[in-house]
């Protein structure tokens, strides 16, 4: 009978993984690629699968026909998978959100809880029912079948991650992927029905035709999913921005790219984020849509007296590359991440921009900008980062101290680095002030000479030589005129506007003085004197100011506070009212965790003092479930830490999420297999306590090892280390499951109850870990703090197991 249930269990793992990744990608697009949503999505998934497993344990104890229930769930899954993808794309219809505005944290949470519920419940129930089928076929009375099911599902997860990353993401749209998954699940269930006889021959006779019909219906429906995909994307854009017409959509390994049109204007979005806009291919001179790119290019280029070798990261498609090429440069390396975006843009951008990109002067490189700078031996007179505001952790990695140091190492003597971000007039409001001040102070940690300038868009000019960048209008005007540049979008008179003296002094006063007291991040910056000193005087005065509050005003790969401020900034611009939520998260202190873990330690001591509870071994019940919860919390928190760290370095988690998950599940499967086959006394709380201690130790190793791994020069070694950490995290999680289930059954005497309880509590812990780690701890306290949280959780579980009598 082993061959009958194994395909169904394996298919459950494959399907769970593929559907989870599809829903994750779809929701990330709706939430504009915001990494805060990553934890919320994973938390909602774990929560509902956990509830489903708990509900499944109740059903399993009362049902004598588990194969029938498995068949019903498999058949229903096809419909629910499609409905869930459709619901995600229609989410904005059900919320009162201004055009172009972001979902709030509460809206994201409610959305995920609603749309993921049906799928999560079904998959959670399915796991417990398949475990019961396996136990009945083995005629066993222990939890060995649950362990086998756990290994089989994890093995399917591995294949699902690989299958999606290498095949499905390139061949199918989201609807195709989930219907294919449903078909696979039904086919495996049909095999189970044909082979499993203990529920009677009538069961196979009645269910087999229904499953055949579902399979045939899936194949027919599959043929119409292309038009459905286009139609739902069109509806999605109507809800997001009704004035735009969706022209084209393509799936890239870096995200979903959409081209939308409004009259003669074309705009490009990736994962719901605006990349750039253009006036179309027939416009030769810079139009209004490209005015910002024109100003950015020329204002940047005159900061160097004779730039010959230039590196441009992003922005070329919006016209920046065309304007840079008008200066007397010898070579331009233009790095653009996504070749799909470049290919899609060609029919819609001006021909002058295409000619500039295709000219011998320009070397177009499709790769990640940070990876290019890390690997290249080339040095440059100017490095220009023309990228969007750091509204996600992926983009924020171009505004961190680590990136700025990498840039500095690639600049020639006297070289200049240029970046920028949106702002408000006079830096009004705490959101704009905090974000742009954080960029300035982070740059200042690396470059001794940093000049902020601008009004609605603030430029940051940085150099490692004092006096290299300039706010002197006459110098910049002379350089521009000498180069004899002819463009309709810029002239030497622009410098009078860009460097208007009073505006320049006010912006510099705010940026240089803000962020230097403990509560600066919670309030508006000081307005400063009516007539601020000159830039030269401010630079001297700055050396005598108090030190910067590094926790909230130094943006780094391992503490990405910059993107958190940007979310608040765009919330303000879009008229959002989520100020209190963001402020509460910014107030989080590390010591807040102490009362929670103190309660966990004191509670079993109290139980031991109550005779009735002590007799019922309530302290051991609590200790076992706390260990299960802590394992789920810590392993998911470590996953978030590893994903965020990997993303900060390489930026392509969207592409790699399937492989990263496959590595984790591979470790989980091996850990479960080793624990199941090598541990003789599985119900030993002593062994369970030992595993908790090892997980805590492992988490501390990762906490202090991640920053060191990030500094390694060889990308292959870094990838190998991150893969090993992911694999080991999964292995510890897997090793914990058989011991926990056996310990739980030794108290409850019911294998289905033990299986459902442990599986559900572990997922509840993972839910909490994903939510707390990604939404609260990682952006504010840092990624290292996430790992320390994981270590504290498991060490607390270790202590509680000891208190409950692990060594009695």
Tab-separated table of N, CA and C in Angstrom, residues 307-405:
chain	number	residue	atom	x	y	z
A	307	UNK	N	34.445	64.230	-16.743
A	307	UNK	CA	34.073	62.809	-16.617
A	307	UNK	C	34.280	62.059	-17.931
A	308	UNK	N	35.075	61.018	-17.904
A	308	UNK	CA	35.321	60.229	-19.118
A	308	UNK	C	34.669	58.843	-19.043
A	309	UNK	N	34.778	58.213	-17.894
A	309	UNK	CA	34.198	56.876	-17.726
A	309	UNK	C	33.072	56.955	-16.696
A	310	UNK	N	31.869	56.586	-17.129
A	310	UNK	CA	30.666	56.758	-16.310
A	310	UNK	C	29.957	55.418	-16.147
A	311	UNK	N	29.486	55.156	-14.944
A	311	UNK	CA	28.622	54.010	-14.682
A	311	UNK	C	27.238	54.524	-14.309
A	312	UNK	N	26.221	54.086	-15.062
A	312	UNK	CA	24.830	54.443	-14.770
A	312	UNK	C	24.094	53.188	-14.334
A	313	UNK	N	23.521	53.223	-13.139
A	313	UNK	CA	22.719	52.111	-12.629
A	313	UNK	C	21.253	52.512	-12.725
A	314	UNK	N	20.518	51.889	-13.647
A	314	UNK	CA	19.107	52.187	-13.837
A	314	UNK	C	18.888	53.508	-14.538
A	315	UNK	N	17.635	53.807	-14.884
A	315	UNK	CA	17.255	55.117	-15.393
A	315	UNK	C	17.488	55.367	-16.859
A	316	UNK	N	18.211	54.501	-17.524
A	316	UNK	CA	18.533	54.770	-18.920
A	316	UNK	C	17.317	54.805	-19.819
A	317	UNK	N	16.356	53.944	-19.560
A	317	UNK	CA	15.174	53.854	-20.416
A	317	UNK	C	14.298	55.091	-20.323
A	318	UNK	N	14.394	55.833	-19.236
A	318	UNK	CA	13.570	57.037	-19.114
A	318	UNK	C	14.265	58.261	-19.725
A	319	UNK	N	15.482	58.088	-20.268
A	319	UNK	CA	16.155	59.168	-20.979
A	319	UNK	C	17.445	59.639	-20.365
A	320	UNK	N	17.799	59.168	-19.181
A	320	UNK	CA	19.033	59.616	-18.531
A	320	UNK	C	20.261	59.284	-19.360
A	321	UNK	N	20.285	58.088	-19.960
A	321	UNK	CA	21.452	57.673	-20.748
A	321	UNK	C	21.657	58.575	-21.961
A	322	UNK	N	20.555	58.989	-22.565
A	322	UNK	CA	20.655	59.874	-23.750
A	322	UNK	C	21.292	61.205	-23.373
A	323	UNK	N	20.935	61.758	-22.245
A	323	UNK	CA	21.464	63.060	-21.824
A	323	UNK	C	22.915	62.957	-21.351
A	324	UNK	N	23.259	61.867	-20.678
A	324	UNK	CA	24.653	61.679	-20.257
A	324	UNK	C	25.562	61.602	-21.472
A	325	UNK	N	25.089	60.937	-22.526
A	325	UNK	CA	25.892	60.773	-23.741
A	325	UNK	C	26.171	62.092	-24.451
A	326	UNK	N	25.452	63.142	-24.127
A	326	UNK	CA	25.701	64.461	-24.741
A	326	UNK	C	26.917	65.157	-24.148
A	327	UNK	N	27.405	64.659	-23.014
A	327	UNK	CA	28.616	65.208	-22.416
A	327	UNK	C	29.836	64.539	-23.060
A	328	UNK	N	31.004	65.148	-22.984
A	328	UNK	CA	32.210	64.594	-23.644
A	328	UNK	C	32.793	63.406	-22.873
A	329	UNK	N	32.046	62.320	-22.819
A	329	UNK	CA	32.508	61.112	-22.134
A	329	UNK	C	33.041	60.125	-23.162
A	330	UNK	N	33.893	59.214	-22.715
A	330	UNK	CA	34.486	58.222	-23.614
A	330	UNK	C	33.775	56.876	-23.546
A	331	UNK	N	33.194	56.575	-22.386
A	331	UNK	CA	32.560	55.264	-22.250
A	331	UNK	C	31.514	55.314	-21.138
A	332	UNK	N	30.383	54.636	-21.380
A	332	UNK	CA	29.321	54.542	-20.379
A	332	UNK	C	28.938	53.073	-20.202
A	333	UNK	N	29.078	52.570	-18.992
A	333	UNK	CA	28.512	51.264	-18.646
A	333	UNK	C	27.128	51.512	-18.068
A	334	UNK	N	26.117	50.952	-18.732
A	334	UNK	CA	24.727	51.140	-18.291
A	334	UNK	C	24.203	49.801	-17.796
A	335	UNK	N	23.917	49.721	-16.493
A	335	UNK	CA	23.441	48.484	-15.866
A	335	UNK	C	21.935	48.561	-15.678
A	336	UNK	N	21.228	47.663	-16.315
A	336	UNK	CA	19.772	47.545	-16.171
A	336	UNK	C	19.479	46.103	-15.808
A	337	UNK	N	18.750	45.909	-14.718
A	337	UNK	CA	18.568	44.565	-14.175
A	337	UNK	C	17.865	43.618	-15.133
A	338	UNK	N	16.727	44.025	-15.665
A	338	UNK	CA	15.806	43.090	-16.297
A	338	UNK	C	15.818	43.218	-17.817
A	339	UNK	N	16.286	42.203	-18.550
A	339	UNK	CA	16.236	42.259	-20.019
A	339	UNK	C	14.813	42.271	-20.567
A	340	UNK	N	13.872	41.710	-19.827
A	340	UNK	CA	12.473	41.746	-20.272
A	340	UNK	C	11.967	43.186	-20.300
A	341	UNK	N	12.333	43.978	-19.298
A	341	UNK	CA	11.942	45.383	-19.265
A	341	UNK	C	12.535	46.144	-20.450
A	342	UNK	N	13.809	45.926	-20.732
A	342	UNK	CA	14.459	46.601	-21.859
A	342	UNK	C	13.775	46.235	-23.172
A	343	UNK	N	13.467	44.959	-23.329
A	343	UNK	CA	12.812	44.502	-24.555
A	343	UNK	C	11.405	45.076	-24.682
A	344	UNK	N	10.656	45.105	-23.583
A	344	UNK	CA	9.296	45.647	-23.608
A	344	UNK	C	9.284	47.148	-23.888
A	345	UNK	N	10.305	47.847	-23.414
A	345	UNK	CA	10.307	49.310	-23.500
A	345	UNK	C	10.569	49.824	-24.910
A	346	UNK	N	11.271	49.084	-25.722
A	346	UNK	CA	11.720	49.586	-27.025
A	346	UNK	C	10.598	50.134	-27.914
A	347	UNK	N	9.434	49.493	-27.988
A	347	UNK	CA	8.384	50.058	-28.855
A	347	UNK	C	7.746	51.342	-28.318
A	348	UNK	N	8.018	51.695	-27.044
A	348	UNK	CA	7.278	52.791	-26.416
A	348	UNK	C	8.150	53.991	-26.047
A	349	UNK	N	9.464	53.864	-26.067
A	349	UNK	CA	10.336	54.969	-25.677
A	349	UNK	C	10.821	55.714	-26.914
A	350	UNK	N	11.254	56.981	-26.779
A	350	UNK	CA	11.715	57.762	-27.934
A	350	UNK	C	12.865	57.082	-28.664
A	351	UNK	N	12.911	57.281	-29.971
A	351	UNK	CA	13.972	56.680	-30.787
A	351	UNK	C	15.334	57.236	-30.409
A	352	UNK	N	15.366	58.482	-29.949
A	352	UNK	CA	16.646	59.071	-29.536
A	352	UNK	C	17.239	58.303	-28.353
A	353	UNK	N	16.399	57.819	-27.468
A	353	UNK	CA	16.877	57.024	-26.339
A	353	UNK	C	17.401	55.673	-26.822
A	354	UNK	N	16.703	55.070	-27.776
A	354	UNK	CA	17.147	53.780	-28.329
A	354	UNK	C	18.490	53.946	-29.034
A	355	UNK	N	18.641	55.053	-29.796
A	355	UNK	CA	19.913	55.279	-30.487
A	355	UNK	C	21.058	55.435	-29.488
A	356	UNK	N	20.787	56.108	-28.360
A	356	UNK	CA	21.828	56.276	-27.333
A	356	UNK	C	22.214	54.936	-26.713
A	357	UNK	N	21.226	54.102	-26.421
A	357	UNK	CA	21.508	52.795	-25.821
A	357	UNK	C	22.294	51.913	-26.778
A	358	UNK	N	21.977	52.005	-28.061
A	358	UNK	CA	22.611	51.155	-29.063
A	358	UNK	C	23.929	51.712	-29.587
A	359	UNK	N	24.314	52.900	-29.162
A	359	UNK	CA	25.534	53.517	-29.691
A	359	UNK	C	26.784	52.804	-29.155
A	360	UNK	N	27.923	52.888	-29.884
A	360	UNK	CA	29.165	52.247	-29.426
A	360	UNK	C	29.672	52.820	-28.101
A	361	UNK	N	29.218	54.019	-27.757
A	361	UNK	CA	29.642	54.656	-26.527
A	361	UNK	C	29.118	53.932	-25.295
A	362	UNK	N	27.980	53.246	-25.439
A	362	UNK	CA	27.263	52.647	-24.304
A	362	UNK	C	27.418	51.138	-24.316
A	363	UNK	N	27.726	50.590	-23.161
A	363	UNK	CA	27.781	49.142	-22.947
A	363	UNK	C	26.621	48.761	-22.030
A	364	UNK	N	25.562	48.179	-22.604
A	364	UNK	CA	24.373	47.776	-21.838
A	364	UNK	C	24.633	46.435	-21.165
A	365	UNK	N	24.461	46.390	-19.859
A	365	UNK	CA	24.728	45.181	-19.077
A	365	UNK	C	23.473	44.822	-18.300
A	366	UNK	N	22.950	43.636	-18.538
A	366	UNK	CA	21.775	43.173	-17.800
A	366	UNK	C	22.222	42.337	-16.609
A	367	UNK	N	22.243	42.949	-15.451
A	367	UNK	CA	22.603	42.262	-14.219
A	367	UNK	C	22.170	43.133	-13.047
A	368	UNK	N	22.328	42.623	-11.856
A	368	UNK	CA	22.037	43.406	-10.666
A	368	UNK	C	23.151	44.430	-10.452
A	369	UNK	N	22.774	45.684	-10.169
A	369	UNK	CA	23.746	46.755	-10.045
A	369	UNK	C	24.757	46.523	-8.935
A	370	UNK	N	24.296	46.055	-7.801
A	370	UNK	CA	25.213	45.809	-6.688
A	370	UNK	C	26.143	44.648	-6.987
A	371	UNK	N	25.616	43.624	-7.620
A	371	UNK	CA	26.454	42.484	-7.974
A	371	UNK	C	27.514	42.904	-8.985
A	372	UNK	N	27.138	43.788	-9.917
A	372	UNK	CA	28.100	44.271	-10.911
A	372	UNK	C	29.236	45.035	-10.235
A	373	UNK	N	28.893	45.939	-9.342
A	373	UNK	CA	29.925	46.731	-8.659
A	373	UNK	C	30.824	45.835	-7.810
A	374	UNK	N	30.247	44.815	-7.203
A	374	UNK	CA	31.033	43.910	-6.366
A	374	UNK	C	32.029	43.118	-7.206
A	375	UNK	N	31.644	42.750	-8.434
A	375	UNK	CA	32.466	41.857	-9.240
A	375	UNK	C	33.421	42.591	-10.193
A	376	UNK	N	33.064	43.802	-10.634
A	376	UNK	CA	33.863	44.469	-11.655
A	376	UNK	C	35.197	44.975	-11.103
A	377	UNK	N	36.202	45.040	-11.992
A	377	UNK	CA	37.493	45.642	-11.656
A	377	UNK	C	37.604	47.050	-12.227
A	378	UNK	N	36.603	47.460	-13.016
A	378	UNK	CA	36.612	48.774	-13.651
A	378	UNK	C	36.382	49.879	-12.610
A	379	UNK	N	37.046	51.002	-12.793
A	379	UNK	CA	36.805	52.174	-11.952
A	379	UNK	C	36.266	53.303	-12.828
A	380	UNK	N	35.587	54.267	-12.178
A	380	UNK	CA	34.845	55.281	-12.930
A	380	UNK	C	35.094	56.669	-12.359
A	381	UNK	N	34.929	57.647	-13.246
A	381	UNK	CA	34.968	59.043	-12.806
A	381	UNK	C	33.656	59.425	-12.127
A	382	UNK	N	32.573	58.833	-12.623
A	382	UNK	CA	31.258	59.100	-12.030
A	382	UNK	C	30.456	57.809	-11.960
A	383	UNK	N	29.783	57.620	-10.851
A	383	UNK	CA	28.801	56.539	-10.711
A	383	UNK	C	27.478	57.197	-10.353
A	384	UNK	N	26.468	56.951	-11.180
A	384	UNK	CA	25.160	57.583	-11.008
A	384	UNK	C	24.123	56.494	-10.788
A	385	UNK	N	23.428	56.556	-9.667
A	385	UNK	CA	22.357	55.609	-9.357
A	385	UNK	C	21.026	56.301	-9.601
A	386	UNK	N	20.428	56.048	-10.751
A	386	UNK	CA	19.136	56.651	-11.112
A	386	UNK	C	18.054	55.603	-10.877
A	387	UNK	N	17.672	55.452	-9.642
A	387	UNK	CA	16.743	54.393	-9.251
A	387	UNK	C	15.596	54.995	-8.455
A	388	UNK	N	14.469	54.266	-8.343
A	388	UNK	CA	13.329	54.802	-7.582
A	388	UNK	C	13.653	54.981	-6.102
A	389	UNK	N	12.764	55.675	-5.413
A	389	UNK	CA	12.908	55.823	-3.960
A	389	UNK	C	12.919	54.444	-3.292
A	390	UNK	N	13.580	54.321	-2.140
A	390	UNK	CA	13.686	53.010	-1.474
A	390	UNK	C	12.391	52.571	-0.804
A	391	UNK	N	11.376	52.303	-1.604
A	391	UNK	CA	10.068	51.913	-1.070
A	391	UNK	C	10.000	50.431	-0.738
A	392	UNK	N	10.991	49.664	-1.174
A	392	UNK	CA	11.085	48.248	-0.814
A	392	UNK	C	12.514	47.964	-0.360
A	393	UNK	N	12.693	46.830	0.306
A	393	UNK	CA	14.034	46.467	0.753
A	393	UNK	C	14.951	46.177	-0.426
A	394	UNK	N	14.379	45.726	-1.552
A	394	UNK	CA	15.181	45.476	-2.756
A	394	UNK	C	15.802	46.764	-3.264
A	395	UNK	N	15.019	47.832	-3.319
A	395	UNK	CA	15.544	49.115	-3.790
A	395	UNK	C	16.379	49.779	-2.704
A	396	UNK	N	15.991	49.589	-1.460
A	396	UNK	CA	16.712	50.214	-0.351
A	396	UNK	C	18.182	49.810	-0.312
A	397	UNK	N	18.510	48.636	-0.845
A	397	UNK	CA	19.897	48.173	-0.833
A	397	UNK	C	20.826	49.056	-1.663
A	398	UNK	N	20.248	49.985	-2.448
A	398	UNK	CA	21.051	50.974	-3.180
A	398	UNK	C	21.204	52.275	-2.388
A	399	UNK	N	20.746	52.265	-1.152
A	399	UNK	CA	20.860	53.444	-0.286
A	399	UNK	C	21.516	53.095	1.053
A	400	UNK	N	22.212	51.978	1.119
A	400	UNK	CA	22.774	51.526	2.386
A	400	UNK	C	24.269	51.839	2.483
A	401	UNK	N	24.765	51.782	3.694
A	401	UNK	CA	26.185	52.043	3.931
A	401	UNK	C	27.058	51.055	3.162
A	402	UNK	N	26.642	49.800	3.122
A	402	UNK	CA	27.433	48.789	2.428
A	402	UNK	C	27.540	49.103	0.940
A	403	UNK	N	26.429	49.505	0.321
A	403	UNK	CA	26.471	49.858	-1.099
A	403	UNK	C	27.346	51.077	-1.339
A	404	UNK	N	27.221	52.082	-0.490
A	404	UNK	CA	28.026	53.292	-0.659
A	404	UNK	C	29.518	52.968	-0.556
A	405	UNK	N	29.892	52.039	0.309
A	405	UNK	CA	31.301	51.648	0.411
A	405	UNK	C	31.753	50.907	-0.843
